[in-house]
Each structure stands twice: as structure tokens, then as C-alpha cells.
Amino acid sequence: VVYPVIMIMIPTARGACGIALLFAILCAAGAIAEHPDLEARQRVTIAGSVTPGDMPTRLADHLDLFAGAGTEVAVASFPSGAAALDELLQRRADFALTAVPPFASALLQQERTEVADDEELVVLARISRSNNTHHVVLSPAAAGLQPAQLAGRRIGVMPGTSSEYFWAGFAPLHGIARADVELSLLNVEEMTAALQAREIDAAVVWDPWPLRMGEALGGEVTRLSDHRIDSMSWLLVTRRVLVERHPQLCEDILRMYLRAENLIHEDPERARAQEAAASGVTVDYVRSLAPDFIFSLGLDWSLLSEINHHLAWRRGRAGESGGTVFTPERYLAPRPLARVAPARVLLPRYWQQGAGP
């Protein structure tokens, strides 16, 4: 471990230099004790997910683009954005990729537990948006059901994620009341086994889980989708303290995401081949998803609306009223992206001046 030492030379009475140096060492050690994971950024970890929206992370890792970040970057993949975000919350990762619903849930949980301001989660950028990528996957025994016929069935959802949010929109759209179904709260990686064991009749998941479920169940699965209620953003998230103490690192990471995004747009077939190799799927599968995703690094007004919508929805779901008003500076960190690519930050003028880390 390399401890930062600040040498303050004060040419006054004998011993003053030594006292000043000792004071500086103690201050530095105190800062390290407060945030032991930030003392030397020799290695950082990005917690990603298997979702196709995280394609830029996999490309940057697979093509070793993160080598340009000036420090060693390790990428770990998890079954869901919620699991990736938990790695960040537990300080096992420095950055995480997650959809808006888990991020909103985490913000509200931090509000309830009153975490320190510098430990709050902040968004560095949205890296992608998707449409029509959430599905209700039917068990083999229920394969012939129409959406309205799911009433009276057991439905697997992952709480605090886009799985729960999609079902909350899908069900009333097809005349299914909350009391009409039995919800089984499962992690997404547990749902395939639950379908196989007939513990649930349907699982609410996102791509690529229908593909994985079909592989495990021995054939293509029946899935019900609805693009009218299926829109989601994928976020690059960190903690406020990292942005404040290591802004250059955040800028370097964002530059690598821009390089990955450029590859997706400038050489899409090469990007799809790399994504297929990194994800263990076929190029045809990656190509079939292309119309459902927009890869564009940025922070804009629509993201503010989306996050605020999910905060309100989550509070309403929990039966809460009132609570802290989450102004944008509470959960956005626009300065790193503004320094790297100013045109990608399109936020209200009244807020941009001096707001956020």
C-alpha cells in the first residue's frame, strides 16, 4: 500500500518542519482510514451485467480499451444490474452498470439509512437505452397462454429491478389486477430452475435471459412482450467520494466508453462479433437485438425525468409519501463527462452552473 505523504516545509524555528510533516502524515492517514479503498488507485473494478445494454463495457474489456485509463481496470459480470450495483454498495467495486429501477431503489434506501454525503451514489453517464427488451417467459406447461390468461398464475419477478417495474405495467395493460396473481420474488438467475420445477408459471426477465432459459429448457421459450411499456436506460454509477477525489480516473473511464461506443457505430459488424465472443452468443443473436438499443453516452433532460419518475413510482409502491426531494445534484455527477465531451451533457441551464461533483 502506498500512503500519500504531503511534505510542508516551513523554514522557521528548529523542529517546525518535522512537526508540519508529522501533521501532514497524520491527516493523510486519517483520510485513508475514512476511505481505505481510495488510498491508491492502482486497480479499479467495474461491476457489469450480462444485459445487452452493457455491450460497451464488454467491448472495452474484450478489446483491452481500459488499458488507456492509466490504471489497471478489472471488469466483473453479474446476472443483473441490481447485483452489480450491490458490489458498488459493498465497496467490492468502484463503478457499476445498472438500470434506473435498482438505482432509484438504492437512492431511497440511502435516504432511509442517512449515509454520508460523499458515500451517495451518483450517475456519471447513461451509456445506452433500450426498448422491447423485457419479456414474460412462460413455462413449457403454460406455453399456450395469452397475457390475460396469466390471472391466477404464479409469476416470478425480481424486486427492485426492471423486472418488477415491467410487470407492474404489463399486468394492468392486459386486465390483470395485483390480487389476481401470486408473485414469487426471485433473483433472475433463480428463475430458470423455478420454471423447470414448475414452481412458477412465468418469469419476468430481460434479454438475454429468454435465450438462456431456452437453452436450459431444451428449446425456444414462449415469451410475451409489449414495447408500449418497455423503455429503460443503462447507467454508469459510482460513489460521490470517488468523483471528488479522483476526477481524472472518472474522465479516463468515460473516454474508454466513448471509444467503445465509436466502434459500435463505425464498425458495427466487428463490434457485434466481439460482443458475441464476449457474451457467448451468436452474432445473429446480437444482430437481432440491434434495433432495440441506442448506444449514446450522455446526461440529458430525459434522464432526469426517468430517474424522478422511478423515484416517485418506487415510493408509491412502498406506500410512502413525502420524503426528501432528490434534486439533480443529489444523484448526477456531470463534470467528468462535461470535461471529456461537453456536447454530451444537455442539462437545464439553471442547474448546470456549479452543480454536482
PDB file of C-alpha atoms in Angstrom, residues 24-324:
ATOM      1  CA  ALA A  24       0.521  16.088   7.228  1.00  0.00           C
ATOM      2  CA  ILE A  25       1.149  12.349   7.598  1.00  0.00           C
ATOM      3  CA  LEU A  26      -1.474  12.067  10.306  1.00  0.00           C
ATOM      4  CA  CYS A  27      -4.020  13.953   8.179  1.00  0.00           C
ATOM      5  CA  ALA A  28      -3.343  11.694   5.208  1.00  0.00           C
ATOM      6  CA  ALA A  29      -3.612   8.589   7.372  1.00  0.00           C
ATOM      7  CA  GLY A  30      -6.934   9.854   8.722  1.00  0.00           C
ATOM      8  CA  ALA A  31      -8.276  10.257   5.200  1.00  0.00           C
ATOM      9  CA  ILE A  32      -7.149   6.721   4.363  1.00  0.00           C
ATOM     10  CA  ALA A  33      -8.820   5.320   7.449  1.00  0.00           C
ATOM     11  CA  GLU A  34     -12.057   7.015   6.428  1.00  0.00           C
ATOM     12  CA  HIS A  35     -11.929   5.693   2.840  1.00  0.00           C
ATOM     13  CA  PRO A  36      -9.422   2.798   2.811  1.00  0.00           C
ATOM     14  CA  ASP A  37     -10.439   1.761  -0.702  1.00  0.00           C
ATOM     15  CA  LEU A  38      -9.316   5.078  -2.199  1.00  0.00           C
ATOM     16  CA  GLU A  39      -5.762   5.444  -0.970  1.00  0.00           C
ATOM     17  CA  ALA A  40      -4.036   4.445  -4.202  1.00  0.00           C
ATOM     18  CA  ARG A  41      -5.889   3.915  -7.467  1.00  0.00           C
ATOM     19  CA  GLN A  42      -3.606   1.181  -8.774  1.00  0.00           C
ATOM     20  CA  ARG A  43      -6.570  -1.046  -9.677  1.00  0.00           C
ATOM     21  CA  VAL A  44     -10.268  -0.347 -10.084  1.00  0.00           C
ATOM     22  CA  THR A  45     -13.181  -2.716 -10.601  1.00  0.00           C
ATOM     23  CA  ILE A  46     -16.192  -2.171 -12.832  1.00  0.00           C
ATOM     24  CA  ALA A  47     -19.194  -4.347 -11.999  1.00  0.00           C
ATOM     25  CA  GLY A  48     -21.171  -5.026 -15.157  1.00  0.00           C
ATOM     26  CA  SER A  49     -24.064  -7.226 -16.181  1.00  0.00           C
ATOM     27  CA  VAL A  50     -24.998  -9.736 -18.868  1.00  0.00           C
ATOM     28  CA  THR A  51     -27.598  -7.377 -20.351  1.00  0.00           C
ATOM     29  CA  PRO A  52     -27.009  -6.333 -23.984  1.00  0.00           C
ATOM     30  CA  GLY A  53     -27.191  -2.707 -22.809  1.00  0.00           C
ATOM     31  CA  ASP A  54     -23.819  -3.255 -21.176  1.00  0.00           C
ATOM     32  CA  MET A  55     -22.200  -4.012 -24.532  1.00  0.00           C
ATOM     33  CA  PRO A  56     -19.779  -1.015 -24.324  1.00  0.00           C
ATOM     34  CA  THR A  57     -18.324  -2.362 -21.071  1.00  0.00           C
ATOM     35  CA  ARG A  58     -17.712  -5.789 -22.575  1.00  0.00           C
ATOM     36  CA  LEU A  59     -16.211  -4.309 -25.732  1.00  0.00           C
ATOM     37  CA  ALA A  60     -13.846  -2.068 -23.777  1.00  0.00           C
ATOM     38  CA  ASP A  61     -12.796  -5.034 -21.667  1.00  0.00           C
ATOM     39  CA  HIS A  62     -12.557  -7.570 -24.511  1.00  0.00           C
ATOM     40  CA  LEU A  63     -10.543  -5.200 -26.697  1.00  0.00           C
ATOM     41  CA  ASP A  64      -8.403  -4.009 -23.770  1.00  0.00           C
ATOM     42  CA  LEU A  65      -9.524  -0.416 -24.247  1.00  0.00           C
ATOM     43  CA  PHE A  66      -9.431   0.177 -20.494  1.00  0.00           C
ATOM     44  CA  ALA A  67      -5.640  -0.099 -20.716  1.00  0.00           C
ATOM     45  CA  GLY A  68      -5.790   3.548 -21.770  1.00  0.00           C
ATOM     46  CA  ALA A  69      -7.317   4.555 -18.445  1.00  0.00           C
ATOM     47  CA  GLY A  70      -3.914   4.930 -16.767  1.00  0.00           C
ATOM     48  CA  THR A  71      -4.620   2.255 -14.148  1.00  0.00           C
ATOM     49  CA  GLU A  72      -5.470  -1.433 -14.113  1.00  0.00           C
ATOM     50  CA  VAL A  73      -9.190  -1.978 -14.699  1.00  0.00           C
ATOM     51  CA  ALA A  74     -10.908  -5.262 -13.879  1.00  0.00           C
ATOM     52  CA  VAL A  75     -14.404  -5.982 -15.206  1.00  0.00           C
ATOM     53  CA  ALA A  76     -16.673  -8.415 -13.390  1.00  0.00           C
ATOM     54  CA  SER A  77     -20.021  -9.558 -14.809  1.00  0.00           C
ATOM     55  CA  PHE A  78     -23.154 -10.260 -12.769  1.00  0.00           C
ATOM     56  CA  PRO A  79     -26.610 -11.664 -13.586  1.00  0.00           C
ATOM     57  CA  SER A  80     -28.343  -8.322 -13.072  1.00  0.00           C
ATOM     58  CA  GLY A  81     -27.676  -4.633 -12.722  1.00  0.00           C
ATOM     59  CA  ALA A  82     -29.009  -4.855  -9.159  1.00  0.00           C
ATOM     60  CA  ALA A  83     -26.305  -7.396  -8.311  1.00  0.00           C
ATOM     61  CA  ALA A  84     -23.667  -5.202  -9.964  1.00  0.00           C
ATOM     62  CA  LEU A  85     -24.878  -2.174  -8.021  1.00  0.00           C
ATOM     63  CA  ASP A  86     -24.671  -4.146  -4.780  1.00  0.00           C
ATOM     64  CA  GLU A  87     -20.980  -4.742  -5.484  1.00  0.00           C
ATOM     65  CA  LEU A  88     -20.519  -0.975  -5.554  1.00  0.00           C
ATOM     66  CA  LEU A  89     -22.564  -0.502  -2.389  1.00  0.00           C
ATOM     67  CA  GLN A  90     -20.495  -3.156  -0.607  1.00  0.00           C
ATOM     68  CA  ARG A  91     -17.256  -1.497  -1.806  1.00  0.00           C
ATOM     69  CA  ARG A  92     -16.222  -4.533  -3.813  1.00  0.00           C
ATOM     70  CA  ALA A  93     -16.391  -2.415  -6.977  1.00  0.00           C
ATOM     71  CA  ASP A  94     -15.619   1.206  -7.844  1.00  0.00           C
ATOM     72  CA  PHE A  95     -18.114   1.586 -10.705  1.00  0.00           C
ATOM     73  CA  ALA A  96     -21.299  -0.293 -11.560  1.00  0.00           C
ATOM     74  CA  LEU A  97     -23.601  -0.596 -14.550  1.00  0.00           C
ATOM     75  CA  THR A  98     -27.288  -0.745 -13.677  1.00  0.00           C
ATOM     76  CA  ALA A  99     -30.732   0.129 -14.968  1.00  0.00           C
ATOM     77  CA  VAL A 100     -32.686   3.016 -13.455  1.00  0.00           C
ATOM     78  CA  PRO A 101     -35.027   0.957 -11.168  1.00  0.00           C
ATOM     79  CA  PRO A 102     -32.240  -0.535  -8.970  1.00  0.00           C
ATOM     80  CA  PHE A 103     -30.542   2.869  -8.863  1.00  0.00           C
ATOM     81  CA  ALA A 104     -33.747   4.555  -7.690  1.00  0.00           C
ATOM     82  CA  SER A 105     -34.278   1.837  -5.081  1.00  0.00           C
ATOM     83  CA  ALA A 106     -30.731   2.325  -3.798  1.00  0.00           C
ATOM     84  CA  LEU A 107     -31.172   6.113  -3.573  1.00  0.00           C
ATOM     85  CA  LEU A 108     -34.265   5.679  -1.439  1.00  0.00           C
ATOM     86  CA  GLN A 109     -32.532   3.125   0.762  1.00  0.00           C
ATOM     87  CA  GLN A 110     -29.637   5.527   1.280  1.00  0.00           C
ATOM     88  CA  GLU A 111     -32.152   8.203   2.233  1.00  0.00           C
ATOM     89  CA  ARG A 112     -33.655   5.928   4.886  1.00  0.00           C
ATOM     90  CA  THR A 113     -30.261   4.981   6.340  1.00  0.00           C
ATOM     91  CA  GLU A 114     -28.857   8.534   6.139  1.00  0.00           C
ATOM     92  CA  VAL A 115     -25.488   7.695   4.573  1.00  0.00           C
ATOM     93  CA  ALA A 116     -22.723  10.296   4.495  1.00  0.00           C
ATOM     94  CA  ASP A 117     -22.987  12.769   1.621  1.00  0.00           C
ATOM     95  CA  ASP A 118     -19.742  11.612  -0.003  1.00  0.00           C
ATOM     96  CA  GLU A 119     -20.937   7.983   0.018  1.00  0.00           C
ATOM     97  CA  GLU A 120     -24.032   8.802  -2.022  1.00  0.00           C
ATOM     98  CA  LEU A 121     -24.430   7.166  -5.405  1.00  0.00           C
ATOM     99  CA  VAL A 122     -24.091   9.377  -8.469  1.00  0.00           C
ATOM    100  CA  VAL A 123     -24.548   8.809 -12.197  1.00  0.00           C
ATOM    101  CA  LEU A 124     -21.581   9.604 -14.426  1.00  0.00           C
ATOM    102  CA  ALA A 125     -23.447   8.901 -17.660  1.00  0.00           C
ATOM    103  CA  ARG A 126     -26.163   6.932 -19.356  1.00  0.00           C
ATOM    104  CA  ILE A 127     -24.462   4.509 -21.735  1.00  0.00           C
ATOM    105  CA  SER A 128     -27.486   3.022 -23.503  1.00  0.00           C
ATOM    106  CA  ARG A 129     -31.245   2.943 -23.861  1.00  0.00           C
ATOM    107  CA  SER A 130     -33.452   0.018 -24.800  1.00  0.00           C
ATOM    108  CA  ASN A 131     -36.972  -0.752 -25.942  1.00  0.00           C
ATOM    109  CA  ASN A 132     -38.767  -4.096 -26.175  1.00  0.00           C
ATOM    110  CA  THR A 133     -36.105  -5.990 -24.226  1.00  0.00           C
ATOM    111  CA  HIS A 134     -38.254  -7.183 -21.275  1.00  0.00           C
ATOM    112  CA  HIS A 135     -40.353 -10.302 -21.520  1.00  0.00           C
ATOM    113  CA  VAL A 136     -42.729 -12.570 -19.637  1.00  0.00           C
ATOM    114  CA  VAL A 137     -41.279 -16.023 -20.295  1.00  0.00           C
ATOM    115  CA  LEU A 138     -43.799 -18.864 -19.974  1.00  0.00           C
ATOM    116  CA  SER A 139     -43.038 -22.269 -18.578  1.00  0.00           C
ATOM    117  CA  PRO A 140     -43.392 -25.179 -21.057  1.00  0.00           C
ATOM    118  CA  ALA A 141     -46.671 -26.142 -19.376  1.00  0.00           C
ATOM    119  CA  ALA A 142     -48.068 -22.625 -19.834  1.00  0.00           C
ATOM    120  CA  ALA A 143     -46.678 -22.025 -23.318  1.00  0.00           C
ATOM    121  CA  GLY A 144     -50.077 -21.524 -24.977  1.00  0.00           C
ATOM    122  CA  LEU A 145     -51.365 -18.846 -22.625  1.00  0.00           C
ATOM    123  CA  GLN A 146     -52.325 -15.357 -23.756  1.00  0.00           C
ATOM    124  CA  PRO A 147     -51.451 -12.403 -21.492  1.00  0.00           C
ATOM    125  CA  ALA A 148     -54.913 -12.130 -19.877  1.00  0.00           C
ATOM    126  CA  GLN A 149     -54.780 -15.844 -19.041  1.00  0.00           C
ATOM    127  CA  LEU A 150     -51.920 -15.268 -16.615  1.00  0.00           C
ATOM    128  CA  ALA A 151     -54.512 -14.319 -13.988  1.00  0.00           C
ATOM    129  CA  GLY A 152     -54.455 -16.933 -11.248  1.00  0.00           C
ATOM    130  CA  ARG A 153     -50.893 -17.981 -12.108  1.00  0.00           C
ATOM    131  CA  ARG A 154     -47.597 -17.774 -10.229  1.00  0.00           C
ATOM    132  CA  ILE A 155     -45.310 -15.093 -11.670  1.00  0.00           C
ATOM    133  CA  GLY A 156     -41.610 -14.777 -10.880  1.00  0.00           C
ATOM    134  CA  VAL A 157     -40.319 -11.211 -10.559  1.00  0.00           C
ATOM    135  CA  MET A 158     -37.092  -9.758  -9.205  1.00  0.00           C
ATOM    136  CA  PRO A 159     -37.984  -6.986  -6.732  1.00  0.00           C
ATOM    137  CA  GLY A 160     -36.346  -3.581  -7.034  1.00  0.00           C
ATOM    138  CA  THR A 161     -35.467  -4.122 -10.691  1.00  0.00           C
ATOM    139  CA  SER A 162     -36.875  -3.531 -14.157  1.00  0.00           C
ATOM    140  CA  SER A 163     -38.484  -6.990 -13.858  1.00  0.00           C
ATOM    141  CA  GLU A 164     -40.853  -5.725 -11.165  1.00  0.00           C
ATOM    142  CA  TYR A 165     -41.389  -2.443 -12.992  1.00  0.00           C
ATOM    143  CA  PHE A 166     -42.220  -4.122 -16.322  1.00  0.00           C
ATOM    144  CA  TRP A 167     -44.711  -6.482 -14.718  1.00  0.00           C
ATOM    145  CA  ALA A 168     -46.377  -3.554 -12.910  1.00  0.00           C
ATOM    146  CA  GLY A 169     -47.091  -2.015 -16.331  1.00  0.00           C
ATOM    147  CA  PHE A 170     -47.757  -5.236 -18.233  1.00  0.00           C
ATOM    148  CA  ALA A 171     -50.372  -6.660 -15.860  1.00  0.00           C
ATOM    149  CA  PRO A 172     -52.968  -3.835 -15.838  1.00  0.00           C
ATOM    150  CA  LEU A 173     -52.482  -3.301 -19.557  1.00  0.00           C
ATOM    151  CA  HIS A 174     -53.840  -6.829 -20.022  1.00  0.00           C
ATOM    152  CA  GLY A 175     -56.559  -6.642 -17.382  1.00  0.00           C
ATOM    153  CA  ILE A 176     -54.677  -8.406 -14.583  1.00  0.00           C
ATOM    154  CA  ALA A 177     -55.088  -6.948 -11.093  1.00  0.00           C
ATOM    155  CA  ARG A 178     -52.370  -7.260  -8.450  1.00  0.00           C
ATOM    156  CA  ALA A 179     -54.573  -9.608  -6.437  1.00  0.00           C
ATOM    157  CA  ASP A 180     -55.107 -11.866  -9.460  1.00  0.00           C
ATOM    158  CA  VAL A 181     -51.624 -13.410  -9.403  1.00  0.00           C
ATOM    159  CA  GLU A 182     -49.204 -14.875  -6.891  1.00  0.00           C
ATOM    160  CA  LEU A 183     -45.868 -13.095  -7.169  1.00  0.00           C
ATOM    161  CA  SER A 184     -42.750 -15.141  -6.376  1.00  0.00           C
ATOM    162  CA  LEU A 185     -39.834 -12.862  -5.512  1.00  0.00           C
ATOM    163  CA  LEU A 186     -36.721 -14.383  -7.062  1.00  0.00           C
ATOM    164  CA  ASN A 187     -33.339 -13.308  -8.343  1.00  0.00           C
ATOM    165  CA  VAL A 188     -33.259 -13.502 -12.112  1.00  0.00           C
ATOM    166  CA  GLU A 189     -30.669 -16.294 -12.065  1.00  0.00           C
ATOM    167  CA  GLU A 190     -33.053 -18.418  -9.964  1.00  0.00           C
ATOM    168  CA  MET A 191     -35.979 -18.216 -12.358  1.00  0.00           C
ATOM    169  CA  THR A 192     -34.911 -20.877 -14.863  1.00  0.00           C
ATOM    170  CA  ALA A 193     -34.795 -23.555 -12.163  1.00  0.00           C
ATOM    171  CA  ALA A 194     -38.149 -22.321 -10.832  1.00  0.00           C
ATOM    172  CA  LEU A 195     -39.679 -22.705 -14.305  1.00  0.00           C
ATOM    173  CA  GLN A 196     -38.185 -26.174 -14.675  1.00  0.00           C
ATOM    174  CA  ALA A 197     -39.556 -27.241 -11.285  1.00  0.00           C
ATOM    175  CA  ARG A 198     -42.983 -25.717 -12.105  1.00  0.00           C
ATOM    176  CA  GLU A 199     -42.718 -23.512  -9.032  1.00  0.00           C
ATOM    177  CA  ILE A 200     -43.743 -20.582 -11.247  1.00  0.00           C
ATOM    178  CA  ASP A 201     -45.764 -20.410 -14.445  1.00  0.00           C
ATOM    179  CA  ALA A 202     -43.954 -17.396 -15.884  1.00  0.00           C
ATOM    180  CA  ALA A 203     -40.811 -15.350 -15.259  1.00  0.00           C
ATOM    181  CA  VAL A 204     -40.444 -11.628 -15.918  1.00  0.00           C
ATOM    182  CA  VAL A 205     -36.929 -11.088 -17.261  1.00  0.00           C
ATOM    183  CA  TRP A 206     -34.861  -9.072 -19.711  1.00  0.00           C
ATOM    184  CA  ASP A 207     -32.558 -10.059 -22.553  1.00  0.00           C
ATOM    185  CA  PRO A 208     -30.539 -12.279 -22.772  1.00  0.00           C
ATOM    186  CA  TRP A 209     -32.375 -14.386 -20.160  1.00  0.00           C
ATOM    187  CA  PRO A 210     -35.053 -15.746 -22.546  1.00  0.00           C
ATOM    188  CA  LEU A 211     -32.212 -17.131 -24.669  1.00  0.00           C
ATOM    189  CA  ARG A 212     -30.517 -18.704 -21.633  1.00  0.00           C
ATOM    190  CA  MET A 213     -33.810 -20.127 -20.416  1.00  0.00           C
ATOM    191  CA  GLY A 214     -34.487 -21.684 -23.794  1.00  0.00           C
ATOM    192  CA  GLU A 215     -31.066 -23.334 -23.749  1.00  0.00           C
ATOM    193  CA  ALA A 216     -31.725 -24.774 -20.289  1.00  0.00           C
ATOM    194  CA  LEU A 217     -35.300 -25.863 -21.056  1.00  0.00           C
ATOM    195  CA  GLY A 218     -34.336 -27.582 -24.293  1.00  0.00           C
ATOM    196  CA  GLY A 219     -35.827 -25.263 -26.875  1.00  0.00           C
ATOM    197  CA  GLU A 220     -37.052 -21.792 -27.677  1.00  0.00           C
ATOM    198  CA  VAL A 221     -39.346 -20.447 -24.978  1.00  0.00           C
ATOM    199  CA  THR A 222     -42.640 -18.630 -25.383  1.00  0.00           C
ATOM    200  CA  ARG A 223     -42.339 -15.010 -24.335  1.00  0.00           C
ATOM    201  CA  LEU A 224     -44.848 -12.196 -24.101  1.00  0.00           C
ATOM    202  CA  SER A 225     -43.585  -8.666 -24.713  1.00  0.00           C
ATOM    203  CA  ASP A 226     -45.045  -5.184 -25.044  1.00  0.00           C
ATOM    204  CA  HIS A 227     -42.958  -2.352 -26.470  1.00  0.00           C
ATOM    205  CA  ARG A 228     -45.531   0.229 -25.328  1.00  0.00           C
ATOM    206  CA  ILE A 229     -44.327  -0.007 -21.730  1.00  0.00           C
ATOM    207  CA  ASP A 230     -40.765  -1.156 -22.247  1.00  0.00           C
ATOM    208  CA  SER A 231     -38.176   1.614 -22.187  1.00  0.00           C
ATOM    209  CA  MET A 232     -35.094   1.578 -19.982  1.00  0.00           C
ATOM    210  CA  SER A 233     -31.766   3.379 -19.518  1.00  0.00           C
ATOM    211  CA  TRP A 234     -28.480   1.775 -18.511  1.00  0.00           C
ATOM    212  CA  LEU A 235     -26.306   3.866 -16.185  1.00  0.00           C
ATOM    213  CA  LEU A 236     -22.640   4.127 -15.227  1.00  0.00           C
ATOM    214  CA  VAL A 237     -22.702   4.748 -11.468  1.00  0.00           C
ATOM    215  CA  THR A 238     -20.102   5.389  -8.778  1.00  0.00           C
ATOM    216  CA  ARG A 239     -19.876   6.991  -5.337  1.00  0.00           C
ATOM    217  CA  ARG A 240     -19.563  10.738  -4.897  1.00  0.00           C
ATOM    218  CA  VAL A 241     -16.277  10.407  -2.980  1.00  0.00           C
ATOM    219  CA  LEU A 242     -14.567   8.791  -5.961  1.00  0.00           C
ATOM    220  CA  VAL A 243     -15.636  11.584  -8.298  1.00  0.00           C
ATOM    221  CA  GLU A 244     -14.440  14.237  -5.882  1.00  0.00           C
ATOM    222  CA  ARG A 245     -11.075  12.636  -5.102  1.00  0.00           C
ATOM    223  CA  HIS A 246     -10.299  11.002  -8.440  1.00  0.00           C
ATOM    224  CA  PRO A 247     -11.863  13.105 -11.215  1.00  0.00           C
ATOM    225  CA  GLN A 248      -9.125  12.166 -13.701  1.00  0.00           C
ATOM    226  CA  LEU A 249      -9.890   8.476 -13.248  1.00  0.00           C
ATOM    227  CA  CYS A 250     -13.571   9.118 -13.960  1.00  0.00           C
ATOM    228  CA  GLU A 251     -12.676  11.092 -17.079  1.00  0.00           C
ATOM    229  CA  ASP A 252     -10.363   8.321 -18.306  1.00  0.00           C
ATOM    230  CA  ILE A 253     -13.059   5.681 -17.818  1.00  0.00           C
ATOM    231  CA  LEU A 254     -15.568   7.800 -19.736  1.00  0.00           C
ATOM    232  CA  ARG A 255     -13.090   8.228 -22.605  1.00  0.00           C
ATOM    233  CA  MET A 256     -12.806   4.450 -22.886  1.00  0.00           C
ATOM    234  CA  TYR A 257     -16.597   4.159 -23.047  1.00  0.00           C
ATOM    235  CA  LEU A 258     -16.620   6.692 -25.859  1.00  0.00           C
ATOM    236  CA  ARG A 259     -14.067   4.611 -27.757  1.00  0.00           C
ATOM    237  CA  ALA A 260     -16.240   1.513 -27.352  1.00  0.00           C
ATOM    238  CA  GLU A 261     -19.303   3.447 -28.495  1.00  0.00           C
ATOM    239  CA  ASN A 262     -17.439   4.724 -31.550  1.00  0.00           C
ATOM    240  CA  LEU A 263     -16.643   1.137 -32.513  1.00  0.00           C
ATOM    241  CA  ILE A 264     -20.319   0.180 -32.255  1.00  0.00           C
ATOM    242  CA  HIS A 265     -21.289   2.973 -34.659  1.00  0.00           C
ATOM    243  CA  GLU A 266     -18.301   2.981 -37.024  1.00  0.00           C
ATOM    244  CA  ASP A 267     -17.785  -0.786 -37.410  1.00  0.00           C
ATOM    245  CA  PRO A 268     -20.980  -2.452 -36.185  1.00  0.00           C
ATOM    246  CA  GLU A 269     -20.185  -5.911 -37.573  1.00  0.00           C
ATOM    247  CA  ARG A 270     -16.839  -6.007 -35.806  1.00  0.00           C
ATOM    248  CA  ALA A 271     -18.492  -4.792 -32.614  1.00  0.00           C
ATOM    249  CA  ARG A 272     -21.172  -7.480 -32.892  1.00  0.00           C
ATOM    250  CA  ALA A 273     -18.566 -10.181 -33.438  1.00  0.00           C
ATOM    251  CA  GLN A 274     -16.658  -9.020 -30.359  1.00  0.00           C
ATOM    252  CA  GLU A 275     -19.876  -8.849 -28.332  1.00  0.00           C
ATOM    253  CA  ALA A 276     -20.839 -12.369 -29.400  1.00  0.00           C
ATOM    254  CA  ALA A 277     -17.420 -13.692 -28.371  1.00  0.00           C
ATOM    255  CA  ALA A 278     -17.507 -11.875 -25.041  1.00  0.00           C
ATOM    256  CA  SER A 279     -21.086 -12.934 -24.226  1.00  0.00           C
ATOM    257  CA  GLY A 280     -21.036 -16.490 -25.535  1.00  0.00           C
ATOM    258  CA  VAL A 281     -23.866 -15.929 -28.028  1.00  0.00           C
ATOM    259  CA  THR A 282     -24.095 -15.950 -31.817  1.00  0.00           C
ATOM    260  CA  VAL A 283     -23.512 -12.912 -33.997  1.00  0.00           C
ATOM    261  CA  ASP A 284     -27.012 -13.399 -35.400  1.00  0.00           C
ATOM    262  CA  TYR A 285     -28.458 -13.063 -31.899  1.00  0.00           C
ATOM    263  CA  VAL A 286     -26.527  -9.838 -31.278  1.00  0.00           C
ATOM    264  CA  ARG A 287     -27.643  -8.513 -34.655  1.00  0.00           C
ATOM    265  CA  SER A 288     -31.297  -9.331 -33.866  1.00  0.00           C
ATOM    266  CA  LEU A 289     -31.149  -7.078 -30.787  1.00  0.00           C
ATOM    267  CA  ALA A 290     -29.580  -4.101 -32.563  1.00  0.00           C
ATOM    268  CA  PRO A 291     -32.881  -2.283 -33.383  1.00  0.00           C
ATOM    269  CA  ASP A 292     -33.841  -2.332 -29.702  1.00  0.00           C
ATOM    270  CA  PHE A 293     -30.804  -0.437 -28.385  1.00  0.00           C
ATOM    271  CA  ILE A 294     -29.367   3.062 -28.646  1.00  0.00           C
ATOM    272  CA  PHE A 295     -25.770   3.425 -27.523  1.00  0.00           C
ATOM    273  CA  SER A 296     -25.107   7.071 -26.746  1.00  0.00           C
ATOM    274  CA  LEU A 297     -23.076   8.221 -23.762  1.00  0.00           C
ATOM    275  CA  GLY A 298     -24.675  11.261 -22.187  1.00  0.00           C
ATOM    276  CA  LEU A 299     -26.546  13.123 -19.471  1.00  0.00           C
ATOM    277  CA  ASP A 300     -29.710  14.916 -20.514  1.00  0.00           C
ATOM    278  CA  TRP A 301     -33.148  16.158 -19.510  1.00  0.00           C
ATOM    279  CA  SER A 302     -34.877  12.886 -20.362  1.00  0.00           C
ATOM    280  CA  LEU A 303     -32.683  11.040 -17.863  1.00  0.00           C
ATOM    281  CA  LEU A 304     -33.693  13.481 -15.122  1.00  0.00           C
ATOM    282  CA  SER A 305     -37.341  12.735 -15.900  1.00  0.00           C
ATOM    283  CA  GLU A 306     -36.768   8.986 -15.976  1.00  0.00           C
ATOM    284  CA  ILE A 307     -34.973   8.877 -12.626  1.00  0.00           C
ATOM    285  CA  ASN A 308     -37.535  11.150 -10.960  1.00  0.00           C
ATOM    286  CA  HIS A 309     -40.341   9.002 -12.350  1.00  0.00           C
ATOM    287  CA  HIS A 310     -38.821   5.847 -10.876  1.00  0.00           C
ATOM    288  CA  LEU A 311     -38.214   7.516  -7.525  1.00  0.00           C
ATOM    289  CA  ALA A 312     -41.884   8.522  -7.366  1.00  0.00           C
ATOM    290  CA  TRP A 313     -43.052   5.099  -8.573  1.00  0.00           C
ATOM    291  CA  ARG A 314     -40.902   3.281  -6.029  1.00  0.00           C
ATOM    292  CA  ARG A 315     -42.194   5.483  -3.190  1.00  0.00           C
ATOM    293  CA  GLY A 316     -45.770   4.920  -4.289  1.00  0.00           C
ATOM    294  CA  ARG A 317     -45.157   1.179  -4.491  1.00  0.00           C
ATOM    295  CA  ALA A 318     -43.893   1.200  -0.916  1.00  0.00           C
ATOM    296  CA  GLY A 319     -46.854   3.290   0.250  1.00  0.00           C
ATOM    297  CA  GLU A 320     -44.582   6.181   1.163  1.00  0.00           C
ATOM    298  CA  SER A 321     -45.445   9.837   0.869  1.00  0.00           C
ATOM    299  CA  GLY A 322     -43.272  12.910   1.253  1.00  0.00           C
ATOM    300  CA  GLY A 323     -39.593  12.297   1.917  1.00  0.00           C
ATOM    301  CA  THR A 324     -36.526  14.037   0.601  1.00  0.00           C
TER     302      THR A 324
END
